[in-house]
Amino acid sequence: MALPTLIDPRKLANQGIVLEGHFEAKHLPRLALAVESIESPLAAFIKFEVDEVRAKVVNGTFEIAVTATCQRCLEPVRVNLVADIAAQIIWSEDQIGKVSGDREPWIVGDKMADLSVLLEDEVLLALPLVNYHEVGSCTGDTFISQDGPSGSEKDDEVVADNPFNILAQLKK
């Protein structure tokens, strides 16, 4: 079932509403620009509630699959993202200091808010900074050292080929 785009988050929190569904890629334009392609709809489970200090909060989880670029071989790599959502609904930036330390502020200045924007922000934050294929399934694996430093002859050769060795000799 598709999630509603425009919602009244404060009303949903007061009623303790749970939303479960998905957003198609057309509702995630910034994510589409950040990755090569979006492979699955964004599936989410979101619970709106009022916490013990009477703050209106949003808790939930989401999952989505995207294709990004492997930084070793520059080929496409599938990235499965699963993450939690923990936000507190506030009216303005002036109230950010009142947001609990374990929650992100969700500034909703009007009565209605776009749920897809909140979810897209969370997905963008959950994307890895660097994407790689698993070791053994990437054509760029040949550039990874399998042994690590061992103090062998190979290390001496690297030092000998260092162009700054000439400068080190001049310094002496």
Tab-separated table of N, CA, C and O in Angstrom, residues 144-150 154:
chain	number	residue	atom	x	y	z
A	144	ILE	N	43.884	-4.593	-3.910
A	144	ILE	CA	43.861	-4.745	-2.463
A	144	ILE	C	44.977	-5.679	-2.042
A	144	ILE	O	45.108	-6.776	-2.559
A	145	SER	N	45.769	-5.266	-1.058
A	145	SER	CA	46.828	-6.122	-0.530
A	145	SER	C	46.202	-7.218	0.311
A	145	SER	O	45.442	-6.947	1.232
A	146	GLN	N	46.492	-8.470	-0.002
A	146	GLN	CA	45.919	-9.591	0.729
A	146	GLN	C	46.721	-9.927	1.981
A	146	GLN	O	46.205	-10.522	2.903
A	147	ASP	N	48.042	-9.587	2.031
A	147	ASP	CA	48.879	-9.985	3.155
A	147	ASP	C	48.992	-8.889	4.210
A	147	ASP	O	49.184	-9.166	5.366
A	148	GLY	N	48.968	-7.660	3.780
A	148	GLY	CA	49.243	-6.579	4.722
A	148	GLY	C	50.743	-6.379	4.829
A	148	GLY	O	51.532	-7.082	4.202
A	149	PRO	N	51.188	-5.421	5.616
A	149	PRO	CA	52.624	-5.159	5.739
A	149	PRO	C	53.345	-6.316	6.430
A	149	PRO	O	52.900	-6.831	7.425
A	150	SER	N	54.470	-6.719	5.830
A	150	SER	CA	55.208	-7.839	6.405
A	150	SER	C	56.689	-7.528	6.571
A	150	SER	O	57.446	-8.370	7.007
A	154	LYS	N	59.369	-6.463	-0.672
A	154	LYS	CA	58.410	-5.661	-1.397
A	154	LYS	C	58.315	-4.263	-0.776
A	154	LYS	O	58.257	-3.265	-1.485
